[in-house]
Coordinates of C-alpha atoms and ligand atoms in Angstrom, one line a residue:
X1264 CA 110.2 118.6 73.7
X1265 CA 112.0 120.9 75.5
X1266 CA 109.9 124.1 74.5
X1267 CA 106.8 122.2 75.9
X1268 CA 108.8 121.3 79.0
X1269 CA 109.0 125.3 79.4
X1270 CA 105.6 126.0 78.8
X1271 CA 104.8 123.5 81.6
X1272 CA 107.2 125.1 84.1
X1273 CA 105.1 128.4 83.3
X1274 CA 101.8 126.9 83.5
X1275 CA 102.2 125.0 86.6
X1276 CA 103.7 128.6 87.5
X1277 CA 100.8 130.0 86.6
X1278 CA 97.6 127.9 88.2
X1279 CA 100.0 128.6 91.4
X1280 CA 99.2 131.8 91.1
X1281 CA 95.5 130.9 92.0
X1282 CA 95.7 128.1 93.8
X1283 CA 98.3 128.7 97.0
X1284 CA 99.1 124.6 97.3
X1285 CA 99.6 123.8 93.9
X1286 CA 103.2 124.8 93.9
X1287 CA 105.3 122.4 95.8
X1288 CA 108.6 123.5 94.9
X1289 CA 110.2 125.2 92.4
X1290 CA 114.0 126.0 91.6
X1291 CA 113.8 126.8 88.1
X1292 CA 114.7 130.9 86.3
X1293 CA 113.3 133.1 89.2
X1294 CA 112.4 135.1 86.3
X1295 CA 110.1 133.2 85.1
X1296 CA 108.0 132.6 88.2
X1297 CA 108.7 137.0 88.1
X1298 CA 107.0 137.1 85.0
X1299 CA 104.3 135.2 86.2
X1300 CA 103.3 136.9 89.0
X1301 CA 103.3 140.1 87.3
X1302 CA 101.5 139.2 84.8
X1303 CA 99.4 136.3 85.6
X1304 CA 97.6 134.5 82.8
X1305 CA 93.4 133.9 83.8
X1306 CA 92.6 130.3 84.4
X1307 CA 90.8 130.4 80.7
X1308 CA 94.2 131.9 79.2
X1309 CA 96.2 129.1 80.9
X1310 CA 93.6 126.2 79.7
X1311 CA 93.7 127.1 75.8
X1312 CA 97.9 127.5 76.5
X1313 CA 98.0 123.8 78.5
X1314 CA 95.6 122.7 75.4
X1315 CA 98.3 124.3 72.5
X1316 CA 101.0 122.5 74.3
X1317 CA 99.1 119.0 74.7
X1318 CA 98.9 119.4 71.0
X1319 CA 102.5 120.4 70.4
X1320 CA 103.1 117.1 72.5
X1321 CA 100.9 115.2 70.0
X1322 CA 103.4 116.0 66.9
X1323 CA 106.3 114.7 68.3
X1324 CA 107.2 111.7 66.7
X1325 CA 107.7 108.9 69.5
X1326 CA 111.0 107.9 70.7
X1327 CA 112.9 104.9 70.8
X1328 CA 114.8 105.8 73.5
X1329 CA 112.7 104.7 76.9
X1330 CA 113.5 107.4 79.3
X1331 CA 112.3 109.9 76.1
X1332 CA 109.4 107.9 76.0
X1333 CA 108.7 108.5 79.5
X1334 CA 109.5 112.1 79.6
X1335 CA 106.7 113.0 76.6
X1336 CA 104.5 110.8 79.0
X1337 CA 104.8 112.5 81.7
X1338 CA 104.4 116.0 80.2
X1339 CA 101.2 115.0 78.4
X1340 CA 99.4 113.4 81.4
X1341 CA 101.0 116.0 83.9
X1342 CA 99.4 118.6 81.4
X1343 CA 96.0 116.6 81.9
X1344 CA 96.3 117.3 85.3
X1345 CA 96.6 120.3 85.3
X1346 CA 93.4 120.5 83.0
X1347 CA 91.8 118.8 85.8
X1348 CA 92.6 121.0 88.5
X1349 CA 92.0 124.0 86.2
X1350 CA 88.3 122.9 86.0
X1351 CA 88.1 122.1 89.7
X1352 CA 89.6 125.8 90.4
X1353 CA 86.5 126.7 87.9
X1354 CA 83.9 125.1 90.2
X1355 CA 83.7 121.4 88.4
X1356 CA 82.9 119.1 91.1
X1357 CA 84.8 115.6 90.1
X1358 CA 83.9 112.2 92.1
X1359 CA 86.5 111.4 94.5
X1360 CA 87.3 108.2 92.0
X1361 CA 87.3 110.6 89.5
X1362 CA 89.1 113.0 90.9
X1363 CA 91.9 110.5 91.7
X1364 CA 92.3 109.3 88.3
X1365 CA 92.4 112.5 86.8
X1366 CA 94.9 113.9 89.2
X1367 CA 97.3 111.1 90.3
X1368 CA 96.6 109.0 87.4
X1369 CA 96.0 106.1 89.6
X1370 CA 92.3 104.1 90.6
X1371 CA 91.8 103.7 94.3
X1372 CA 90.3 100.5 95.5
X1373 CA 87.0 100.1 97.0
X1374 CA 87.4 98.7 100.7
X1375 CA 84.0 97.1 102.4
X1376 CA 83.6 97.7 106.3
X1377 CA 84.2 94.0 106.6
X1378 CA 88.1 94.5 105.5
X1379 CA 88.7 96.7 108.2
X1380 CA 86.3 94.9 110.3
X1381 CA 88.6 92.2 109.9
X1382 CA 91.9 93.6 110.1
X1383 CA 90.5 95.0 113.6
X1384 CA 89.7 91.9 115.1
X1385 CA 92.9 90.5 114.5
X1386 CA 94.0 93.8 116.3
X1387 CA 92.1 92.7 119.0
X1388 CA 94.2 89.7 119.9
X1389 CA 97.4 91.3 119.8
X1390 CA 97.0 95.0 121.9
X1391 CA 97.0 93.8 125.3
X1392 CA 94.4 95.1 127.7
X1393 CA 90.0 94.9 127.5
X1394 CA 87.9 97.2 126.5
X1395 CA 86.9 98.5 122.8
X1396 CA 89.9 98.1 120.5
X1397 CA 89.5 102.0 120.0
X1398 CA 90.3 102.6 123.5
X1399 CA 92.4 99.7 124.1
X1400 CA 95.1 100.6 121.7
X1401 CA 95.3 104.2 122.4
X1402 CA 96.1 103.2 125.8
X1403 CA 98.7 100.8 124.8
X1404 CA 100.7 103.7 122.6
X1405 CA 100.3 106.2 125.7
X1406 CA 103.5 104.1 126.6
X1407 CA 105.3 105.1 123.6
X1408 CA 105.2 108.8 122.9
X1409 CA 108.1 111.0 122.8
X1410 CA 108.3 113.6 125.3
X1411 CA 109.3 117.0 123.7
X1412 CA 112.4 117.4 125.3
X1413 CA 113.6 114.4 123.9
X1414 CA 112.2 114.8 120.4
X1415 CA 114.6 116.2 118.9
X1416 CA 117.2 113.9 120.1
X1417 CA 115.4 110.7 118.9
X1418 CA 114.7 112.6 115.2
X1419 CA 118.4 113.3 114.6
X1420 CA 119.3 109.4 115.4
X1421 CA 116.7 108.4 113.0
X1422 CA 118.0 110.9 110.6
X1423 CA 121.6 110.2 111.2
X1424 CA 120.9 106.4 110.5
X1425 CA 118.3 106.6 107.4
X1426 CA 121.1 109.3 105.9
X1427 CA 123.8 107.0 106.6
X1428 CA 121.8 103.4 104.9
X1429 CA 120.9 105.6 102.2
X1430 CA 124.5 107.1 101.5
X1431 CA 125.6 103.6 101.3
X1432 CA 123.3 103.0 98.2
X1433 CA 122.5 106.3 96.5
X1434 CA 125.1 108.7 95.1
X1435 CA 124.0 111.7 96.9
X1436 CA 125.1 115.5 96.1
X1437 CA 128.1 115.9 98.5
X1438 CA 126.9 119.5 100.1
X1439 CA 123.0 117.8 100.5
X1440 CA 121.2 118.4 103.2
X1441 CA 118.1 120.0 105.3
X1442 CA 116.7 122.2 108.1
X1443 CA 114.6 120.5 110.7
X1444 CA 111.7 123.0 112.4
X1445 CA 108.9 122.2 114.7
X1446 CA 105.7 124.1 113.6
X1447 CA 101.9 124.2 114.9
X1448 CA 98.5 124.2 113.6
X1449 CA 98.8 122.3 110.1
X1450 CA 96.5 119.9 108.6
X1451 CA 99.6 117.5 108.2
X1452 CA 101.8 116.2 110.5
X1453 CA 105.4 116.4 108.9
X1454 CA 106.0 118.3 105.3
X1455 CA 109.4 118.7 102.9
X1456 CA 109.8 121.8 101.4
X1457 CA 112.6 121.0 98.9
X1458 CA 114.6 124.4 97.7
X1459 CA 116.8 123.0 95.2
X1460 CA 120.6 122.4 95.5
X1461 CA 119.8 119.1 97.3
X1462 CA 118.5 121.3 100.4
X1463 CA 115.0 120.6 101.8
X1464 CA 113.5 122.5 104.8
X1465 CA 111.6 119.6 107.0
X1466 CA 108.8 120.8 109.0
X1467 CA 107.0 118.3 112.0
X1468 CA 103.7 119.3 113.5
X1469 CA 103.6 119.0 116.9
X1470 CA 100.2 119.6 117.7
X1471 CA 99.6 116.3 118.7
X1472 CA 101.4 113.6 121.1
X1473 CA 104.2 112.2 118.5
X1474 CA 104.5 108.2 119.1
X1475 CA 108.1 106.7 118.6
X1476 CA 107.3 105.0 115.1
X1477 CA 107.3 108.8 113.5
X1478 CA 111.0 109.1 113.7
X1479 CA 111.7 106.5 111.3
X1480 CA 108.8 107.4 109.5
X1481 CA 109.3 110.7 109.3
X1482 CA 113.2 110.6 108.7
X1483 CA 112.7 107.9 106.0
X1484 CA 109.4 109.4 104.7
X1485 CA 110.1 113.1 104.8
X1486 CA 114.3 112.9 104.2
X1487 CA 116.5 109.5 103.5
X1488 CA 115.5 107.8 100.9
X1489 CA 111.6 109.6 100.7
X1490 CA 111.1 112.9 99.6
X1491 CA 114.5 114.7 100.4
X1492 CA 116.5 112.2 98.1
X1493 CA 113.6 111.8 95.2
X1494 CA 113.7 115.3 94.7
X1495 CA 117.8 115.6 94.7
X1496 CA 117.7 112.5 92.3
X1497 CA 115.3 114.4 90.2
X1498 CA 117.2 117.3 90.4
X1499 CA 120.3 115.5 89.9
X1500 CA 119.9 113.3 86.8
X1501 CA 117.1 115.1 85.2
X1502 CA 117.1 119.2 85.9
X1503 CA 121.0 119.1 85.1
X1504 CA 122.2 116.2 83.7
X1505 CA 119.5 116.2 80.8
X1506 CA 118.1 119.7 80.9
X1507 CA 114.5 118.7 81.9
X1508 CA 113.3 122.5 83.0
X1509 CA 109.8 120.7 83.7
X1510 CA 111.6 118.9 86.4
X1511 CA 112.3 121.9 88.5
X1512 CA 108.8 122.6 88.8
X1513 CA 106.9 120.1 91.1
X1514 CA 102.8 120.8 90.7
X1515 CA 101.3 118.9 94.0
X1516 CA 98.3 117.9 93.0
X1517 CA 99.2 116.2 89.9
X1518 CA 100.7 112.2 88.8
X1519 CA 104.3 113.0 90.1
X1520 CA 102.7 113.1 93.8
X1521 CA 101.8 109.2 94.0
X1522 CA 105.3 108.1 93.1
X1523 CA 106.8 110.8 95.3
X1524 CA 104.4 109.9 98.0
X1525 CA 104.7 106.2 97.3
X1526 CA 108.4 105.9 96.9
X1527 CA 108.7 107.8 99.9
X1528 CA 106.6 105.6 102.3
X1529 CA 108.0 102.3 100.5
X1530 CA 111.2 104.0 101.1
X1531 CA 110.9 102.8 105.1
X1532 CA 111.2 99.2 104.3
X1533 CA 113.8 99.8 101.8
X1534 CA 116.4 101.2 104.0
X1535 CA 115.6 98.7 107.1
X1536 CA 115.1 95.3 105.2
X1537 CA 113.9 92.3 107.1
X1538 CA 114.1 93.0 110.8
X1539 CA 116.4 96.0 110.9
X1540 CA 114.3 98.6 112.0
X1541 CA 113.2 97.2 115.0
X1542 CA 116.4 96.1 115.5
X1543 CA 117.4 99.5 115.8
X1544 CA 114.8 100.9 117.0
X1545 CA 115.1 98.2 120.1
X1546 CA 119.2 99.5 120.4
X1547 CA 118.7 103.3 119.3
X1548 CA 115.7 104.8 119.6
X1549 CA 113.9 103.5 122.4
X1550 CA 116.7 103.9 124.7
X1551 CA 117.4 107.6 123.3
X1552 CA 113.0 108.2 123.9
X1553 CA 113.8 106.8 127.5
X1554 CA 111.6 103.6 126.6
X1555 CA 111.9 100.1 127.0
X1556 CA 113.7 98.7 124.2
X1557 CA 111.9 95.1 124.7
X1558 CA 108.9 96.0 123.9
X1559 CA 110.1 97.2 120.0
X1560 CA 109.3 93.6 118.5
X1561 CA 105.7 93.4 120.1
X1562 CA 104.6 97.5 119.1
X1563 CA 105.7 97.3 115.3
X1564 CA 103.9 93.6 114.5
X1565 CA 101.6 96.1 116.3
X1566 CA 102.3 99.3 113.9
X1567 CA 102.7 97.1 110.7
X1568 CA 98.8 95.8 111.0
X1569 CA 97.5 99.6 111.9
X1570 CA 99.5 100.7 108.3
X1571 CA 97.1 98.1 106.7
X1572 CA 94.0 100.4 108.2
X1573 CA 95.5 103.5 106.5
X1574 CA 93.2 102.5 103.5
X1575 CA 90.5 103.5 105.5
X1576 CA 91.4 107.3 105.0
X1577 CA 90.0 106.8 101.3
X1578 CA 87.0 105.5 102.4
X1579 CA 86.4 108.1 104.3
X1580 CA 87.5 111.0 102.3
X1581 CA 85.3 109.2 99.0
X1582 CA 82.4 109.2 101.5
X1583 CA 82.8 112.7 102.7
X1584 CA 83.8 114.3 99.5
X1585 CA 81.0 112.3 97.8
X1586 CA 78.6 113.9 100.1
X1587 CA 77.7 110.5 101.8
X1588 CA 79.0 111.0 105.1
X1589 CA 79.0 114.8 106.9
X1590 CA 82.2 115.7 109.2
X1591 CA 81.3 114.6 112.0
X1592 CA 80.5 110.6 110.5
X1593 CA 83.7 110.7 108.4
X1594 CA 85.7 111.5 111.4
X1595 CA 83.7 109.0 113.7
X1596 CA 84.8 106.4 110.9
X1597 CA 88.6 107.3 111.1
X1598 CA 88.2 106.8 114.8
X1599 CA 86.4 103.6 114.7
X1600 CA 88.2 102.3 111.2
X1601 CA 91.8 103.6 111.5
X1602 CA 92.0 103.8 115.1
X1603 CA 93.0 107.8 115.2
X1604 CA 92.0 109.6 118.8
X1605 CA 89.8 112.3 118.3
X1606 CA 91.7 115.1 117.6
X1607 CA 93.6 113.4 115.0
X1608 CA 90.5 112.0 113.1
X1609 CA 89.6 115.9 112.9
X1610 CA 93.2 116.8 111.8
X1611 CA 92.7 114.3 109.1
X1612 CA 89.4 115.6 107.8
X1613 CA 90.8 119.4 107.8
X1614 CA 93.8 117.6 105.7
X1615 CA 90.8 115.9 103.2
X1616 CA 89.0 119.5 103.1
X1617 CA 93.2 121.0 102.0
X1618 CA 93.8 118.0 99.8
X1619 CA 91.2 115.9 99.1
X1620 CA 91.7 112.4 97.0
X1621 CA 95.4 113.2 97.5
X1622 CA 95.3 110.7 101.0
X1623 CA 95.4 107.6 98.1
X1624 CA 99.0 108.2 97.5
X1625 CA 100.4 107.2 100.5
X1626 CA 98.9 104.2 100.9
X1627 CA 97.8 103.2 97.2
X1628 CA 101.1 104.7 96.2
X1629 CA 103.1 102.6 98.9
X1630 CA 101.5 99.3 97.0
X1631 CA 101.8 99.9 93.7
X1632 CA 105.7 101.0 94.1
X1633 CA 106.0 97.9 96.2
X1634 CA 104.4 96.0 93.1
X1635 CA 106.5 97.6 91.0
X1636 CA 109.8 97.0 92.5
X1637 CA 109.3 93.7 93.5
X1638 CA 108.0 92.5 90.1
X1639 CA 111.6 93.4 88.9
X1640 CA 113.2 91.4 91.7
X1641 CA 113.6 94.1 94.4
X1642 CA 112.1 91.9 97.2
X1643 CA 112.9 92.1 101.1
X1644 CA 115.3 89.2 100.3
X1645 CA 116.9 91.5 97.8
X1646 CA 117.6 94.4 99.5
X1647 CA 120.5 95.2 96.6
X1648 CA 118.6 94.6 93.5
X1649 CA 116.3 97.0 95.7
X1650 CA 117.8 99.9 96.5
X1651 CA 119.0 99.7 92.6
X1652 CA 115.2 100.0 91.3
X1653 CA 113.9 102.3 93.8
X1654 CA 116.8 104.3 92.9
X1655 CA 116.3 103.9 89.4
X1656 CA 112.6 104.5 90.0
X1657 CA 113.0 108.1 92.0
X1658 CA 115.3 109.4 89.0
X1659 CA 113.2 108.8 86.3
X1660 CA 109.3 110.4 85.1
X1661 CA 107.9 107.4 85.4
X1662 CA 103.7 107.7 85.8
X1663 CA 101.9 105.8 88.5
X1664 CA 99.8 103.8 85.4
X1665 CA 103.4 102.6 84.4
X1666 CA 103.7 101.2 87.4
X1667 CA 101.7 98.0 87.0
X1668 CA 103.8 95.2 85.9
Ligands
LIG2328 ZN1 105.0 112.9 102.0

């Protein structure tokens, strides 16, 4: 297996070479990547190569072992994947449903207006204030965004705390660790650029007002336990413990982005059971953000009914990428189904034009890791048995399609 795992690396190598995103990190041989640029296979030589190795893949006798098992699962349907992005690179225009299953191995579920409808009007009796609920509830967060010149102190106690819960549950590399940069004009608003060696480089938009939920969110999401530690763990138990080169390569657009995506947002509620982020954020962060620490309780039972309307980004990138709705009525639908202000609806659609069905693994992947874990005991009441299978979870290749119970 491992000669396929190589030829992955290099393929995944390769389609980076002609598609800028598809890379997301990579700390394998620098000569390989070397020999890739300077001689860069054409998106026909690297299909018939992907298709050899899928083949290869086919021969080997199955395994016993259930971490093997996994690993020649994963290389076959991260190999399909790729196949699937190949052909999109070649013009192939996939349904968004489509699109989703054949990159990130997962089906999206089909919302009605009504769901959000509904969601909205119990919105309605909970943000103070008259008005459309639109306008009602972006008036109610003006009270809750973080003035620059105190961002960065309100990130590093978020940090310092998710790092510290985290550290008390997960073996992590002693010399871990990442940069933390403030950058403009992105499509997203926060992004981990993991180098290898347990070191990330974190990156937060600032483009638009930042409200005090994204400093747990981003600290949990973007480094302890989300991305930052699932990539470490990777690197950790699979790259060098067991030699799995395939595992230094991470292709975005492939299965590997719902768990990392998934784990990463379920990762929040892992590391502040029960009522512990608000307690903190009530003693901590407010306080540090110059805001009234009272008000935590009331704007997360708030926050926590707005993450349910985060499955209205599907329905608007399946209608807009289905050709059903134009810009304008996709971004008119985030305003009116997810509650986004204007200028972050049309962030969201230039993120949809970027990266496409990719939106269903936050939220999609969020559920079916929180399926997953809690079908083998890891409930809020559990926080233990937990932190043991989402730790278990972000060190393994398991597939989003072996997540269902
Ligand atoms: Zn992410």
């Amino acid at each position: 297996m491992n000669a396929a795992a190589e030829a992955y690396v290099k393929l995944v190598l390769s389609v980076g070479e002609h598609d800028p995103d598809y890379v997301d990190a990579y700390y394998g041989p620098p000569s390989w990547r070397e020999q890739v640029k300077s001689n860069t296979p054409s998106i026909e030589e690297i299909r018939s190569s992907a298709e050899q190795t899928l083949q290869d893949l086919e021969k080997i006798p199955p395994s016993t072992g259930e971490i093997v098992r996994l690993r020649h699962q994963y290389l076959t349907r991260q190999l399909q994947a790729l196949l699937a992005r190949l052909d999109m690179l070649r013009g192939r225009v996939f349904s968004f449903d489509e699109e989703a299953r054949a990159l990130y191995d997962a089906a999206p579920p089909h919302h009605p207006e009504s769901y959000f409808r509904t969601v909205l009007s119990n919105l309605e009796k909970m943000v103070p204030g008259s008005g459309p609920i639109v306008e009602r509830y972006e008036r109610y967060r003006k009270d809750f965004i973080v003035t620059l010149n105190k961002l960065e102190d309100v990130f590093q106690a978020a940090i310092r705390e998710c790092r510290e819960r985290t550290r008390r549950m997960i073996d992590l590399p002693p010399t871990e660790r990442f940069a933390l940069e403030y950058v403009n004009n992105k499509p997203w608003s926060g992004y981990n650029w993991y180098k290898g060696d347990s070191i990330s480089l974190i990156q937060i938009n600032t483009d638009l007002p930042i409200y005090i939920d994204r400093a747990v969110d981003l600290a949990a999401h973007e480094g302890y336990p989300g991305h930052h530690v699932y990539n470490s763990m990777l690197e950790k138990h699979l790259a060098r413990e067991r030699g799995w080169v395939e595992f230094t390569v991470y292709a975005l657009f492939s299965p590997q982005s719902l768990i990392a995506e998934g784990t990463a947002n379920f990762g929040i509620e892992v590391a502040f059971p029960g009522s512990q982020r608000i307690e903190f954020e009530r003693d901590v962060l407010f306080p540090a953000a110059g805001l009234d620490g009272d008000q935590a309780g009331e704007y997360y039972s708030i926050h926590r009914l707005t993450g349910v309307l985060n499955y209205a980004h599907n329905e608007a990138a399946r209608s807009y990428l289905d050709g059903v709705m134009n810009r304008q009525q996709a971004e008119e639908w985030l305003v009116t189904y997810a509650l986004m202000a204007r200028e972050r609806a049309k962030q969201r659609v230039r993120f949809i034009d970027a990266y496409r069905s990719y939106v269903i693994n936050y939220n999609l992947g969020q559920d079916l890791v929180r399926q997953y874990i809690e079908s083998r005991g890891g409930t809020d009441g559990n926080s233990v048995k937990r932190w043991e299978e989402f730790n278990q979870l972000i060190s393994s290749p398991r597939l989003p399609s072996g997540l269902r119970p």
